[in-house]
Short mmCIF file of C-alpha atoms (C1' of nucleotides) in Angstrom, two decimals:
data_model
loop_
_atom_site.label_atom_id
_atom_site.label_comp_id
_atom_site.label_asym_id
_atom_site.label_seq_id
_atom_site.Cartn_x
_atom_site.Cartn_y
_atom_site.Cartn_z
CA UNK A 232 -143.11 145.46 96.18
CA UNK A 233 -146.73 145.74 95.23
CA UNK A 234 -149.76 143.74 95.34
CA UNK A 235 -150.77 141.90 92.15
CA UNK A 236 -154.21 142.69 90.70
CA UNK A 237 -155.97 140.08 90.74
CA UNK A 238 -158.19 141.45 88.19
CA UNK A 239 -155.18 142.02 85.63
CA UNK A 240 -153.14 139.18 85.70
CA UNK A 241 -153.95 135.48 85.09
CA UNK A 242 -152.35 132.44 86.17
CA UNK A 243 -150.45 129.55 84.15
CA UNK A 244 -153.44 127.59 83.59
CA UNK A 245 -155.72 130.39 82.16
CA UNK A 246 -153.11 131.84 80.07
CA UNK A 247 -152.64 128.31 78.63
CA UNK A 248 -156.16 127.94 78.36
CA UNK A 249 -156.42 131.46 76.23
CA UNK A 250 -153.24 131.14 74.44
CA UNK A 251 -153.29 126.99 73.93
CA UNK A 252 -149.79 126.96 74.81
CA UNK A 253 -149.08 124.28 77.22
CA UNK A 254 -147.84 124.82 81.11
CA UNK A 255 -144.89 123.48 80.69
CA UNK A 256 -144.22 125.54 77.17
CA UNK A 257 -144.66 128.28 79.04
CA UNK A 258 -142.45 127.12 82.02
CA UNK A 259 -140.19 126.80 79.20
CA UNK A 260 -140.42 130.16 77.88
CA UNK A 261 -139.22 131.66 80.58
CA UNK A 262 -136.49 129.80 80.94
CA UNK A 263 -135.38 131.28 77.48
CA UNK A 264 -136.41 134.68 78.62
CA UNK A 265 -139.18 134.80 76.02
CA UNK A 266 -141.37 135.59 78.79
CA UNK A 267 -141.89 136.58 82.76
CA UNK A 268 -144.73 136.67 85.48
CA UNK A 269 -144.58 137.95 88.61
CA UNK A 270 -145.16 135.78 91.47
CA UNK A 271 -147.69 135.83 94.57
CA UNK A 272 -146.62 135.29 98.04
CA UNK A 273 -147.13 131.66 97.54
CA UNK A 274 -144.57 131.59 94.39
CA UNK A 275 -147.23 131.38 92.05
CA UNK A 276 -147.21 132.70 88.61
CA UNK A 277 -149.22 135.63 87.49
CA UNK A 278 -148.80 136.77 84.11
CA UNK A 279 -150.08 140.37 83.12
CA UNK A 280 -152.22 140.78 80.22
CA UNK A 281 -149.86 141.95 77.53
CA UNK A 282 -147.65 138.74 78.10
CA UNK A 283 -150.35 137.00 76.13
CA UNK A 284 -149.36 139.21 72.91
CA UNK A 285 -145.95 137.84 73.36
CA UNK A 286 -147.26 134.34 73.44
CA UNK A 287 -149.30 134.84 70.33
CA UNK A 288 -146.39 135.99 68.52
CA UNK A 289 -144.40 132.76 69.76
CA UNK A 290 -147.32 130.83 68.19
CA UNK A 291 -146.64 132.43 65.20
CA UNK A 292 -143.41 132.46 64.87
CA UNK A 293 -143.55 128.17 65.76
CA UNK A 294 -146.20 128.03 62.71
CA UNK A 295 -143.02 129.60 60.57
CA UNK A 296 -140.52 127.92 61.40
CA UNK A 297 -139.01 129.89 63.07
CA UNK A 298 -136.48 129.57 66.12
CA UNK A 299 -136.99 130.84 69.67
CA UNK A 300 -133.64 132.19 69.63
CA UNK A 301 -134.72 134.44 66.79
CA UNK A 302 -138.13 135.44 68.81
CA UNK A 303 -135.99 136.26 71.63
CA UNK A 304 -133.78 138.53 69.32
CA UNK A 305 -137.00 140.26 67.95
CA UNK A 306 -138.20 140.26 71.55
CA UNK A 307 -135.35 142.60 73.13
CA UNK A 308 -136.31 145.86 72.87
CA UNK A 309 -139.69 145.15 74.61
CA UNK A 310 -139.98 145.86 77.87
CA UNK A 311 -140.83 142.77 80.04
CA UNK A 312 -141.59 145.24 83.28
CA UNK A 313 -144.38 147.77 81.57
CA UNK A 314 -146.52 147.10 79.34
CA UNK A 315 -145.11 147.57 75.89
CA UNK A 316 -146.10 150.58 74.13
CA UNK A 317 -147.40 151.06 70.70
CA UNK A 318 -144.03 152.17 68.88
CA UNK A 319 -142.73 149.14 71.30
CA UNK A 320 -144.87 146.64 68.89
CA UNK A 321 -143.77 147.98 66.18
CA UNK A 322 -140.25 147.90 66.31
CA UNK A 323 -141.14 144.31 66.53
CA UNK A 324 -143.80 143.94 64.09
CA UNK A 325 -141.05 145.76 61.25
CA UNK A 326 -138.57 143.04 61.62
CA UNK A 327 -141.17 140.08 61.42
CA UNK A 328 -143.00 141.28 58.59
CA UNK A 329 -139.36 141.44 56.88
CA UNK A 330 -139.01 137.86 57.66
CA UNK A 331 -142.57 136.88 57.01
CA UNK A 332 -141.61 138.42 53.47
CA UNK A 333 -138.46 136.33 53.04
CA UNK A 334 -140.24 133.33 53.51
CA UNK A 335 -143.01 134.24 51.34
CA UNK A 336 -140.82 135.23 48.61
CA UNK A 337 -138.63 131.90 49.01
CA UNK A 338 -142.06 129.92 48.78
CA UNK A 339 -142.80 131.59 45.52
CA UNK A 340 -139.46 130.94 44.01
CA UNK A 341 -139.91 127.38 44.87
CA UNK A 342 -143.25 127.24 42.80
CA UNK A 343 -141.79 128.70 40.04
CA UNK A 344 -139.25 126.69 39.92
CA UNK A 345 -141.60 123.28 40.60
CA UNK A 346 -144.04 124.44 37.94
CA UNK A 347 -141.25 125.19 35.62
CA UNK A 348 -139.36 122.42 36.36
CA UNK A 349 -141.24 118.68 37.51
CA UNK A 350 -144.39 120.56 36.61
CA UNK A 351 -143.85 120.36 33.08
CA UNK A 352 -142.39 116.96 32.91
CA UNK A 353 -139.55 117.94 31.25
CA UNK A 354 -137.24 117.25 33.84
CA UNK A 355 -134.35 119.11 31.81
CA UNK A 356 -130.95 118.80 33.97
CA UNK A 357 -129.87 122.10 31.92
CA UNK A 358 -132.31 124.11 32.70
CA UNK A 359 -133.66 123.13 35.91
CA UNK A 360 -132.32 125.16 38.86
CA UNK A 361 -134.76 122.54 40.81
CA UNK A 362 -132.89 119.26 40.18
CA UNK A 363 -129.85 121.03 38.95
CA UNK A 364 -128.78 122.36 42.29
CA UNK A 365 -125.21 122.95 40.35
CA UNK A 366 -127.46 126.43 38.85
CA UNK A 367 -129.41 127.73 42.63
CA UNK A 368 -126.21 128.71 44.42
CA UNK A 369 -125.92 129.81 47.95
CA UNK A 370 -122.77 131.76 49.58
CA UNK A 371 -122.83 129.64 52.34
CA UNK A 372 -124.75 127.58 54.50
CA UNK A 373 -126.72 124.67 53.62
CA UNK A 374 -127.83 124.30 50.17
CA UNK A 375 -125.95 123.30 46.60
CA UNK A 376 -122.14 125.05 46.56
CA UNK A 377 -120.41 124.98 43.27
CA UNK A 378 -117.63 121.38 43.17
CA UNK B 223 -125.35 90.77 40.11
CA UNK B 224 -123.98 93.63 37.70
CA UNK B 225 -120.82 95.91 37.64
CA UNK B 226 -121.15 99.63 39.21
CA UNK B 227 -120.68 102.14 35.52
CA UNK B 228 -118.17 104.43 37.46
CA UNK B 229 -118.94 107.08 34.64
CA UNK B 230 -123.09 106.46 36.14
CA UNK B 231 -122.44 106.38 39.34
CA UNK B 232 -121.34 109.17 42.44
CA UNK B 233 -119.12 108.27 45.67
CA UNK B 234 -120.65 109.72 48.73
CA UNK B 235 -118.16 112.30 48.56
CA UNK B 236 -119.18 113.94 44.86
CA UNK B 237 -122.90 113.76 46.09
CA UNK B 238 -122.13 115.54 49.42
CA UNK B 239 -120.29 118.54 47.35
CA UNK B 240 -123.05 118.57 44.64
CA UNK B 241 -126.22 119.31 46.72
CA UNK B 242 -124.11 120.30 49.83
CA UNK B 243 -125.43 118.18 51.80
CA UNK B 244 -122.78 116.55 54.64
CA UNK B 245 -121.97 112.97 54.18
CA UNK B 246 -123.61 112.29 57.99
CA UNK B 247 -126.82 113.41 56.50
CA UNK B 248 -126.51 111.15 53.45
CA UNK B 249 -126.18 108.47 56.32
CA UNK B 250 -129.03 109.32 57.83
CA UNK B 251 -131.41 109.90 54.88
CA UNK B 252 -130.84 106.51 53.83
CA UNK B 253 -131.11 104.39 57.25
CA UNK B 254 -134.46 107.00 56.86
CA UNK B 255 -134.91 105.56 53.60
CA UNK B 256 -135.44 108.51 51.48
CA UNK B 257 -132.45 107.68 49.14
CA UNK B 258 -130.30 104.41 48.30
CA UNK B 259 -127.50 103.43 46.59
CA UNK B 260 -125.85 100.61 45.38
CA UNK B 261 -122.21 99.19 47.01
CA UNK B 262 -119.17 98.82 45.50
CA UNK B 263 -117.29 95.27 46.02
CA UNK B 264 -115.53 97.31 48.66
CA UNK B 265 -119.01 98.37 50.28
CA UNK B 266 -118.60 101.92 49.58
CA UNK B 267 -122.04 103.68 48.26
CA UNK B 268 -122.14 104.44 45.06
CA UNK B 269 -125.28 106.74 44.17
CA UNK B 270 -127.06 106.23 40.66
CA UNK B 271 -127.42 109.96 39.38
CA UNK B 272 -131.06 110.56 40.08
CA UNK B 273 -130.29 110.24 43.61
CA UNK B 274 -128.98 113.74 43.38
CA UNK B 275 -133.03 114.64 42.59
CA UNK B 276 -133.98 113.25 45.42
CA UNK B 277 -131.67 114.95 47.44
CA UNK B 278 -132.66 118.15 46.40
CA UNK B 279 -136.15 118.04 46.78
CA UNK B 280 -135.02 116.75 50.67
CA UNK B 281 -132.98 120.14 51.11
CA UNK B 282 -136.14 122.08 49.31
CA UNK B 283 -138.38 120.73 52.38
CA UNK B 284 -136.23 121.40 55.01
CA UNK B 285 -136.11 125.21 53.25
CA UNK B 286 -139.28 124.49 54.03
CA UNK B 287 -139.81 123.03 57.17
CA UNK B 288 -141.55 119.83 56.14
CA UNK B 289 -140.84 117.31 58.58
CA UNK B 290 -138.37 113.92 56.83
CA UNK B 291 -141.07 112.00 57.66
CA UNK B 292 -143.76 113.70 54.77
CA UNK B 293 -140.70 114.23 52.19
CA UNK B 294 -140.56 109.74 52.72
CA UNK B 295 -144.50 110.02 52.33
CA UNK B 296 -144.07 111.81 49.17
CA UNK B 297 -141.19 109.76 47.68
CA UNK B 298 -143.15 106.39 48.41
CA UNK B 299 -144.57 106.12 44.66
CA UNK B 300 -140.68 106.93 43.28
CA UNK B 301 -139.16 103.33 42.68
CA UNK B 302 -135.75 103.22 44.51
CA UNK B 303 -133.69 100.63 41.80
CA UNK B 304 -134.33 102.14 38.58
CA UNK B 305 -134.49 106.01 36.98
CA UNK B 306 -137.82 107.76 37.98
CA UNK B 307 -139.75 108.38 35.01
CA UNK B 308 -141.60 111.43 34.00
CA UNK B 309 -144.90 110.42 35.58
CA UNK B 310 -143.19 109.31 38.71
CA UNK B 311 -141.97 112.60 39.55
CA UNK B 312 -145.31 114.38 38.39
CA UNK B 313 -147.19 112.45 41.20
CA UNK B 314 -144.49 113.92 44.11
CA UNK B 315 -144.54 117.06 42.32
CA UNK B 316 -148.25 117.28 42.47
CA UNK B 317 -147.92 116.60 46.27
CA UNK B 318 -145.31 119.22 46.90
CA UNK B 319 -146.92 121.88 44.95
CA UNK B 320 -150.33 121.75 47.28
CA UNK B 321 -147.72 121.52 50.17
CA UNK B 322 -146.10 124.70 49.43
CA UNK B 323 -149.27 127.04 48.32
CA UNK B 324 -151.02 125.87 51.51
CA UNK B 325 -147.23 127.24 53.00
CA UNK B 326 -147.83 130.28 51.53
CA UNK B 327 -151.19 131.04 52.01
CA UNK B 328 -150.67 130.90 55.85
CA UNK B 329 -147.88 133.29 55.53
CA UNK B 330 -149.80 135.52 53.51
CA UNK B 331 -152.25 135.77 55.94
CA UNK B 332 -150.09 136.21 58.62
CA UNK B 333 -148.65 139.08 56.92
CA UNK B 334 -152.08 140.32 56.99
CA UNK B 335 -152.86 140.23 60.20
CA UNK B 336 -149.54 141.38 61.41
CA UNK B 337 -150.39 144.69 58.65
CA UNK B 338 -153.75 145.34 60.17
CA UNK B 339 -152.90 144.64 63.83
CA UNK B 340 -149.22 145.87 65.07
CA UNK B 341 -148.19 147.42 62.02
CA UNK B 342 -151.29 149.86 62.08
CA UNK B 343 -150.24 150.92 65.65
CA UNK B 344 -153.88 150.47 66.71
CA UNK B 345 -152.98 147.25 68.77
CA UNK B 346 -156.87 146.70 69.13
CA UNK B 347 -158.19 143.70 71.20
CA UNK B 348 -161.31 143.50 69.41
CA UNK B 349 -160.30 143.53 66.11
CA UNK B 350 -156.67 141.99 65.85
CA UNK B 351 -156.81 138.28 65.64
CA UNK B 352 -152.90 137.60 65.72
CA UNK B 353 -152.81 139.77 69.39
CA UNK B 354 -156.02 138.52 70.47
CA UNK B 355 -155.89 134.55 70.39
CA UNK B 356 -159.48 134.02 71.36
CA UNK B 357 -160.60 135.02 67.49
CA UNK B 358 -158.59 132.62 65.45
CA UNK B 359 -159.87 129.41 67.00
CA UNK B 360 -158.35 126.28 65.70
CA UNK B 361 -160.74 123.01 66.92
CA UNK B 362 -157.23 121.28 67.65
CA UNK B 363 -153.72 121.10 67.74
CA UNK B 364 -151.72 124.00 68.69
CA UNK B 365 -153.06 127.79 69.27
CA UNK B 366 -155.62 128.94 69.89
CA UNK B 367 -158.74 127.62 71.92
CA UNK B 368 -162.07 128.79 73.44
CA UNK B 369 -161.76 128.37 76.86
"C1'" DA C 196 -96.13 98.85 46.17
"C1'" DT C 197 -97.20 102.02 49.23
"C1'" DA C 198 -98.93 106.04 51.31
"C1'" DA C 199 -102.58 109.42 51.58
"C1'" DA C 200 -107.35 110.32 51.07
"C1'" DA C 201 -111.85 108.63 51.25
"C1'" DT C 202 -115.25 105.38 53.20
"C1'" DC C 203 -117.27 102.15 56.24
"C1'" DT C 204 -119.93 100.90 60.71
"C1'" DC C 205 -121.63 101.71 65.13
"C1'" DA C 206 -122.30 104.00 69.15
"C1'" DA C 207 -122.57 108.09 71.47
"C1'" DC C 208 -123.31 112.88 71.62
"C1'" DT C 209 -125.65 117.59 70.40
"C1'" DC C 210 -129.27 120.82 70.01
"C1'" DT C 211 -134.05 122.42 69.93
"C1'" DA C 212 -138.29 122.31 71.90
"C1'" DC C 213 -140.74 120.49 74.84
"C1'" DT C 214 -143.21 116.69 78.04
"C1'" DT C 215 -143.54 113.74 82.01
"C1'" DG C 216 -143.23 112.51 86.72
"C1'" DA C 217 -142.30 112.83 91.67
"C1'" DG C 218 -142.88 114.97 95.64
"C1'" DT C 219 -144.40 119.31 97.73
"C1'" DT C 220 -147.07 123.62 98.41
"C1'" DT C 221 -150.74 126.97 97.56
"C1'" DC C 222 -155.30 128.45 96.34
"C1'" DA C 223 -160.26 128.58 96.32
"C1'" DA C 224 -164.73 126.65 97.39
"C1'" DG C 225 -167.85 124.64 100.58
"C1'" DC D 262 -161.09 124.75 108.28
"C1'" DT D 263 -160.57 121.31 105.32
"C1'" DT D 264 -159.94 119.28 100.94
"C1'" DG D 265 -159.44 118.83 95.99
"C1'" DA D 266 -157.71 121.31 92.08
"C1'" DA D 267 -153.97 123.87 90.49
"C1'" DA D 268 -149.11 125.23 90.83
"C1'" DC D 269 -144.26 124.80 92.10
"C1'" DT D 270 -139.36 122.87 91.28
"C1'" DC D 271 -136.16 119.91 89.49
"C1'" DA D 272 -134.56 116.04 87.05
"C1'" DA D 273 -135.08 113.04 83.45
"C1'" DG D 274 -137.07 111.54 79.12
"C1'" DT D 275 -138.53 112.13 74.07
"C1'" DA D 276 -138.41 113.16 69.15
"C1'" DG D 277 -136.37 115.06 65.07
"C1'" DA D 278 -132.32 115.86 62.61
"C1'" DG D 279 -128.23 115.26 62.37
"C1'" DT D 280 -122.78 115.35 63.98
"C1'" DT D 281 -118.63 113.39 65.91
"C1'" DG D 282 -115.25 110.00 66.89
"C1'" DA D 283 -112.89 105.51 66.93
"C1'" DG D 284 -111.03 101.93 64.67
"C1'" DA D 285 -111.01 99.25 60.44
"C1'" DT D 286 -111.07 98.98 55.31
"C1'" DT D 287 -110.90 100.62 50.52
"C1'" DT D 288 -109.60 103.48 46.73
"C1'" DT D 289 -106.58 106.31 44.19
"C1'" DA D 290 -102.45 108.40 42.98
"C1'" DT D 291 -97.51 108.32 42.78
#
DNA sequence: ATAAAATCTCAACTCTACTTGAGTTTCAAG
DNA sequence: CTTGAAACTCAAGTAGAGTTGAGATTTTAT
């Protein structure tokens, strides 16, 4: 065991304060595994500087929609001991731009299909895949399935 | 007090397999008040058909992540006890088409950032506003604040 | 006419993502 | 060295979005 620098690592409240994640969010985080601090004698937590990447990306992630489980997934192969290195990031980074790009992609189909659809004012039930859900298909999950 | 047209009219059943949406949910969307339906003598729902519109345009916001409570926002101009007409569904679709751009703008600047920040490798704490929280300031709400 | 399938209501439970509070301890400034 | 601010743990509560189950009733098909 080493002594924790005081001069790189912050405590809860400053890392809330920079990140404007809340205490107990990040109390919360760690209970997922999403993120760790080491402690000071006292129990305290003191979070090294590159945890506050890892926060960010939680931000973003929230501002997506998307679930912690999934930013845990994406969060594996980083190191929570080291700081991560630079092909570190971007195994990450590779996977969420593929899922920023999903969800951009679904977005535009959704315009398309408004403009083309209640845009217009036709409101056609044969050719609106819209308010026909019978026509936008999914395998599985939620969604229209064919009756 | 009219008769129910059974060739006008869905069971709860034939709703739930056309948009594929569970019968619970159905439940709930109406105690929510986003959709209605008229009972049979029996007091068994039976939907009117341009329920099923509704319904979609509930499953495209959760695709979404728009909260129930905005989707009931939008759908508080559409008149629950007779067909929507043309103009009626223009004003939600109006709504719902700034909803989604302003979706997709965020993303695309996400995808930005995440391009110019971890995907360059360069991991820079100057430039990179999605690893270093301090330059995207938001005055309130979640992220991001000056400390 | 009857049995099977579908619905009904209502309450309780689940899951995610946190927040709040109580009671205690540690840290930092004067 | 003392004291107020900041942290700690742990349990419980909240909000959104449903799901599940029990027990009763209705509808549909044979």
């Amino acid at each position: 065991m080493h002594d924790i620098d005081p001069d790189d690592s912050l405590s809860i409240g400053e890392v809330a304060a920079r990140t404007g994640v809340a205490k107990s969010a990040l109390h919360y985080y760690e209970q997922l595994g999403l993120i760790s601090a080491e402690r000071t004698l006292g129990n305290q937590r003191r979070y090294a500087r590159h945890m506050v990447r890892r926060i960010s990306l939680i931000v973003v992630a929230k501002r997506l929609g998307i679930p912690l489980t999934d930013v845990e997934e994406a969060f594996r192969t980083l190191p929570h001991d080291r700081r991560p290195s630079t092909s570190d990031w971007r195994k990450v980074s590779t996977t969420w731009r593929a899922t920023l790009e999903q969800r951009r992609l679904q977005i535009e189909r959704l315009e398309r299909e408004l403009n083309g659809c209640i845009g217009c004012g036709c409101l056609s039930m044969k050719s609106c895949s819209l308010l026909n859900p019978e026509d936008t298909l999914a395998e599985e999950g939620p969604g229209p399935h064919r009756i």
